Short mmCIF file of C-alpha atoms and ligand atoms in Angstrom, two decimals:
data_model
loop_
_atom_site.label_atom_id
_atom_site.label_comp_id
_atom_site.label_asym_id
_atom_site.label_seq_id
_atom_site.Cartn_x
_atom_site.Cartn_y
_atom_site.Cartn_z
CA MET A 206 0.00 0.00 0.00
CA LEU A 207 1.29 3.46 -0.91
CA TYR A 208 1.36 6.20 1.69
CA ARG A 209 2.65 9.75 1.83
CA SER A 210 4.57 11.38 4.62
CA GLU A 211 7.06 14.08 5.29
CA GLY A 212 10.18 12.71 6.91
CA ILE A 213 13.74 13.39 8.04
CA ILE A 214 16.57 11.03 7.10
CA LEU A 215 18.28 9.93 10.33
CA ARG A 216 20.63 7.31 8.97
CA THR A 217 21.58 5.54 5.76
CA GLN A 218 23.33 2.30 5.07
CA ASP A 219 24.60 0.92 1.77
CA PHE A 220 22.64 -2.06 0.54
CA GLY A 221 23.26 -4.28 -2.46
CA GLU A 222 25.07 -2.79 -5.42
CA ALA A 223 23.50 0.63 -5.66
CA ASP A 224 20.73 0.75 -3.07
CA LYS A 225 20.46 2.29 0.38
CA ILE A 226 18.51 1.39 3.46
CA THR A 227 17.36 4.57 5.12
CA THR A 228 16.06 5.20 8.61
CA ILE A 229 13.48 7.98 8.37
CA PHE A 230 11.58 9.75 11.11
CA THR A 231 8.25 10.34 9.39
CA LYS A 232 5.51 12.66 10.51
CA SER A 233 2.74 10.09 10.12
CA LYS A 234 4.37 6.83 11.28
CA GLY A 235 7.37 7.84 13.39
CA LYS A 236 10.56 5.91 12.72
CA ILE A 237 10.57 3.61 9.70
CA SER A 238 13.16 1.76 7.62
CA ALA A 239 12.88 2.06 3.88
CA VAL A 240 14.86 0.90 0.88
CA ALA A 241 15.86 3.47 -1.70
CA ASN A 242 16.51 1.51 -4.87
CA GLY A 243 19.39 2.79 -6.96
CA ALA A 244 19.92 5.76 -4.62
CA ARG A 245 23.72 5.49 -4.79
CA ARG A 246 23.75 6.02 -8.55
CA VAL A 247 24.79 9.52 -9.58
CA ARG A 248 21.79 10.24 -11.75
CA ASN A 249 19.21 8.54 -9.56
CA ARG A 250 16.28 10.77 -8.52
CA LEU A 251 16.47 9.40 -4.95
CA LEU A 252 20.16 10.28 -4.51
CA GLY A 253 19.49 13.82 -3.17
CA PRO A 254 16.43 13.18 -1.02
CA THR A 255 18.03 10.22 0.77
CA GLN A 256 21.11 12.04 2.09
CA ILE A 257 21.40 12.05 5.88
CA PHE A 258 19.58 15.03 7.59
CA THR A 259 17.41 15.74 4.51
CA TYR A 260 13.83 16.79 5.16
CA ALA A 261 11.62 15.62 2.32
CA ARG A 262 8.14 14.63 1.19
CA PHE A 263 8.09 10.90 0.57
CA ILE A 264 5.75 8.51 -1.16
CA LEU A 265 6.41 5.06 0.28
CA LEU A 266 5.26 1.56 -0.41
CA SER A 267 4.75 -0.44 2.77
CA GLY A 268 6.36 -3.84 2.89
CA LYS A 269 6.52 -6.76 5.30
CA ASN A 270 9.87 -5.87 6.84
CA LEU A 271 11.01 -2.82 4.97
CA ASP A 272 9.12 -0.10 3.16
CA THR A 273 10.31 1.16 -0.21
CA ILE A 274 10.72 4.80 -1.20
CA SER A 275 8.75 5.30 -4.36
CA GLN A 276 9.14 9.06 -4.78
CA ALA A 277 10.75 11.87 -2.83
CA GLU A 278 10.90 15.63 -3.05
CA ILE A 279 13.31 17.69 -0.95
CA ILE A 280 11.82 20.31 1.37
CA ASN A 281 15.12 21.26 3.04
CA SER A 282 18.34 19.45 2.18
CA ASN A 283 20.19 20.67 5.31
CA GLN A 284 23.29 20.60 3.12
CA GLU A 285 25.19 22.82 5.59
CA MET A 286 25.09 19.97 8.10
CA ARG A 287 26.94 17.70 5.70
CA ASP A 288 29.47 20.40 4.75
CA ASP A 289 30.50 21.40 8.26
CA LEU A 290 32.17 18.80 10.46
CA GLU A 291 30.88 20.21 13.74
CA LYS A 292 27.29 20.51 12.50
CA MET A 293 27.54 17.01 11.12
CA ALA A 294 28.71 15.67 14.49
CA TYR A 295 25.78 17.34 16.27
CA GLY A 296 23.36 16.17 13.59
CA MET A 297 24.53 12.58 13.90
CA TYR A 298 24.23 12.75 17.68
CA VAL A 299 20.67 14.14 17.52
CA SER A 300 19.70 11.57 14.88
CA GLU A 301 21.16 8.68 16.86
CA LEU A 302 19.32 9.69 20.03
CA VAL A 303 16.04 9.77 18.10
CA ASP A 304 16.86 6.41 16.57
CA VAL A 305 17.85 4.74 19.84
CA PHE A 306 14.88 5.99 21.86
CA ASN A 307 12.11 5.37 19.33
CA GLU A 308 10.53 2.11 18.26
CA GLU A 309 9.50 1.78 14.62
CA GLY A 310 5.97 2.80 13.76
CA VAL A 311 5.24 4.95 16.81
CA ALA A 312 4.22 8.36 15.50
CA SER A 313 5.08 11.54 17.39
CA THR A 314 4.56 14.87 15.69
CA GLU A 315 6.16 16.49 18.76
CA ILE A 316 9.40 14.60 18.16
CA PHE A 317 9.15 15.20 14.41
CA TYR A 318 8.99 18.98 14.86
CA LEU A 319 11.60 18.85 17.63
CA ILE A 320 14.12 17.40 15.17
CA LEU A 321 13.31 20.08 12.59
CA ASP A 322 13.54 22.86 15.19
CA THR A 323 16.85 21.52 16.51
CA PHE A 324 18.39 21.35 13.04
CA ALA A 325 17.11 24.85 12.21
CA LEU A 326 18.51 26.42 15.38
CA GLY A 327 21.74 24.44 14.99
CA ASN A 328 22.19 25.70 11.45
CA ARG A 329 22.09 29.23 12.82
CA GLY A 330 25.29 28.39 14.71
CA LEU A 331 23.59 27.40 17.97
CA PHE A 332 23.96 23.63 18.01
CA PRO A 333 25.29 23.39 21.60
CA LEU A 334 22.23 25.25 22.93
CA ALA A 335 19.82 23.52 20.52
CA THR A 336 21.16 20.09 21.45
CA ARG A 337 20.68 20.62 25.20
CA ALA A 338 17.08 21.76 24.58
CA PHE A 339 16.61 18.79 22.26
CA GLU A 340 17.82 16.28 24.87
CA LEU A 341 15.50 17.63 27.55
CA ARG A 342 12.47 17.79 25.26
CA LEU A 343 13.08 14.39 23.69
CA MET A 344 13.03 12.89 27.19
CA LYS A 345 9.87 14.82 27.99
CA PHE A 346 8.06 13.61 24.87
CA LEU A 347 9.08 10.03 25.62
CA GLY A 348 7.72 10.28 29.17
CA TYR A 349 11.11 10.55 30.90
CA GLN A 350 11.10 14.23 31.73
CA PRO A 351 13.63 14.92 34.49
CA ARG A 352 12.13 16.52 37.57
CA LEU A 353 13.52 20.03 37.69
CA GLU A 354 11.08 22.03 39.80
CA ASN A 355 11.58 20.34 43.14
CA CYS A 356 13.75 17.77 44.88
CA LEU A 357 13.50 14.21 43.60
CA GLY A 358 13.92 12.91 47.14
CA CYS A 359 11.70 15.04 49.34
CA GLY A 360 9.85 17.45 47.06
CA ILE A 361 11.09 20.74 48.53
CA ILE A 362 12.28 23.49 46.21
CA PRO A 363 16.05 23.50 46.69
CA SER A 364 17.74 26.77 47.57
CA GLU A 365 21.37 27.91 47.70
CA ARG A 366 22.96 24.65 46.55
CA ILE A 367 21.49 22.13 44.17
CA TRP A 368 22.51 18.76 42.71
CA PHE A 369 21.36 16.67 39.76
CA SER A 370 20.87 12.93 39.90
CA ARG A 371 21.34 10.74 36.84
CA GLU A 372 18.07 9.13 37.92
CA GLY A 373 16.40 12.22 36.51
CA GLY A 374 15.92 15.18 38.78
CA VAL A 375 17.33 17.79 41.06
CA LEU A 376 18.17 17.21 44.71
CA CYS A 377 18.44 19.29 47.84
CA ALA A 378 21.40 19.13 50.23
CA ASN A 379 19.58 16.70 52.52
CA CYS A 380 18.73 14.16 49.82
CA LYS A 381 21.89 14.12 47.74
CA GLN A 382 23.49 11.37 49.82
CA GLN A 383 20.77 8.90 48.84
CA PHE A 384 21.27 9.39 45.12
CA THR A 385 25.01 9.09 44.41
CA PRO A 386 26.57 9.81 42.01
CA VAL A 387 25.37 13.38 41.83
CA ILE A 388 26.49 16.43 39.89
CA GLU A 389 26.39 19.86 41.44
CA LEU A 390 24.53 22.46 39.37
CA SER A 391 24.87 26.21 39.70
CA LEU A 392 21.62 28.11 40.17
CA GLY A 393 22.17 29.63 36.72
CA ALA A 394 22.42 26.20 35.09
CA TRP A 395 19.29 25.06 36.92
CA GLU A 396 17.33 28.09 35.69
CA LEU A 397 18.60 27.63 32.15
CA MET A 398 17.68 23.94 32.16
CA LYS A 399 14.09 24.79 33.11
CA ARG A 400 13.90 27.38 30.33
CA LEU A 401 15.35 24.98 27.75
CA LEU A 402 12.56 22.59 28.62
CA THR A 403 9.65 25.03 28.68
CA SER A 404 10.43 28.10 26.52
CA ASP A 405 9.06 28.31 23.03
CA PHE A 406 11.74 26.77 20.78
CA SER A 407 11.79 29.81 18.50
CA ARG A 408 12.66 32.01 21.50
CA LEU A 409 15.69 29.98 22.60
CA SER A 410 17.97 31.90 20.26
CA ILE A 411 17.42 34.98 22.43
CA LEU A 412 19.15 33.23 25.33
CA ARG A 413 22.86 33.85 25.35
CA PRO A 414 24.11 31.48 28.03
CA SER A 415 27.78 31.26 28.94
CA GLN A 416 29.80 28.24 27.90
CA GLN A 417 30.11 27.38 31.59
CA LEU A 418 26.33 27.00 31.99
CA LEU A 419 26.05 24.94 28.81
CA ASP A 420 28.89 22.70 30.01
CA GLU A 421 27.15 22.08 33.32
CA ILE A 422 23.93 21.07 31.59
CA GLU A 423 25.83 18.91 29.12
CA ILE A 424 27.42 16.97 31.99
CA ALA A 425 24.10 16.53 33.80
CA MET A 426 22.25 15.40 30.66
CA ARG A 427 25.08 13.09 29.63
CA ALA A 428 24.77 11.31 32.98
CA TYR A 429 20.98 11.13 32.71
CA LEU A 430 20.91 9.88 29.10
CA ASP A 431 23.63 7.31 29.72
CA PHE A 432 21.67 6.03 32.69
CA ARG A 433 18.62 5.58 30.42
CA MET A 434 20.49 3.87 27.57
CA GLU A 435 21.44 0.25 27.19
CA ARG A 436 24.57 0.83 25.14
CA PRO A 437 26.90 3.74 24.39
CA LEU A 438 26.14 6.01 21.43
CA LYS A 439 28.30 5.53 18.36
CA SER A 440 28.17 9.22 17.46
CA LEU A 441 29.37 10.49 20.84
CA PRO A 442 33.15 9.98 20.53
CA PHE A 443 33.10 11.93 17.24
CA LEU A 444 31.11 14.79 18.74
CA MET A 445 33.25 14.91 21.87
CA SER A 446 36.48 14.88 19.89
CA LEU A 447 35.30 18.05 18.13
CA CYS A 448 33.29 19.84 20.75
CA SER A 449 34.31 18.79 24.27
CA PRO A 450 37.94 19.85 24.60
CA ASN A 451 37.81 19.68 28.39
CA GLY A 452 37.09 15.98 28.56
CA LEU A 453 33.53 15.42 29.64
CA THR A 454 34.04 11.84 30.79
CA ARG A 455 36.78 12.75 33.17
CA ARG A 456 34.72 15.49 34.77
CA ILE A 457 31.79 13.17 35.42
CA GLU A 458 34.13 10.73 37.11
CA VAL A 459 35.47 13.46 39.36
CA ASN A 460 31.97 14.29 40.45
CA GLU A 461 31.28 10.68 41.32
ZN1 ZN B 703 15.32 16.72 49.17
#
């Protein structure tokens, strides 16, 4: 049966002599796998629309195991993400998180638009900020929103000093012992985290947080996401080699 959907290419894999298997996050069916026949041939009409990060309108033929891309028309190629190494690293990280946390065939227009918003903000040179907002919102849409308003242990609103547990929430001074390892957050990072989760995505570009605040949130979210995942991300070493000169892993260990 033929169906139409907009979609974003998350991943591609060579298949056969000239084909590709693509992983697409579609608007109507969520994550799907689809074959693009002949898409590695230079003159093939599917070559462009099946590049990683491309946002396109697809006509697909559903199959038993794999769907097949019948037609595709590019809406936004996101070419700049394939031309720039740092943008590519962020794009691959975002795509892999979507891939890892979503089962095939579970539609989520919230996640669909979140990916588009993240790529758009990232392409304006704000990938570190966009990616932190993406991580928090992805978890929210999947039902794993970290508890940021009040203490995970006792429910009070922490004041003065505050910690983050990889189990998904903030902690007060009294409760932090029960949740080791914990990561101390500055009040600024805590406020920013709440805004990244709740502000309108289009308004995030107005925020101009310091690198220090972004680093703190990166460390907290890294711990939380790793705690939620069964295996390490393949895209993370590449991203960290480009964008985490201070050695994120080492700093998490120190905090433990
Ligand atoms: Zn507490």
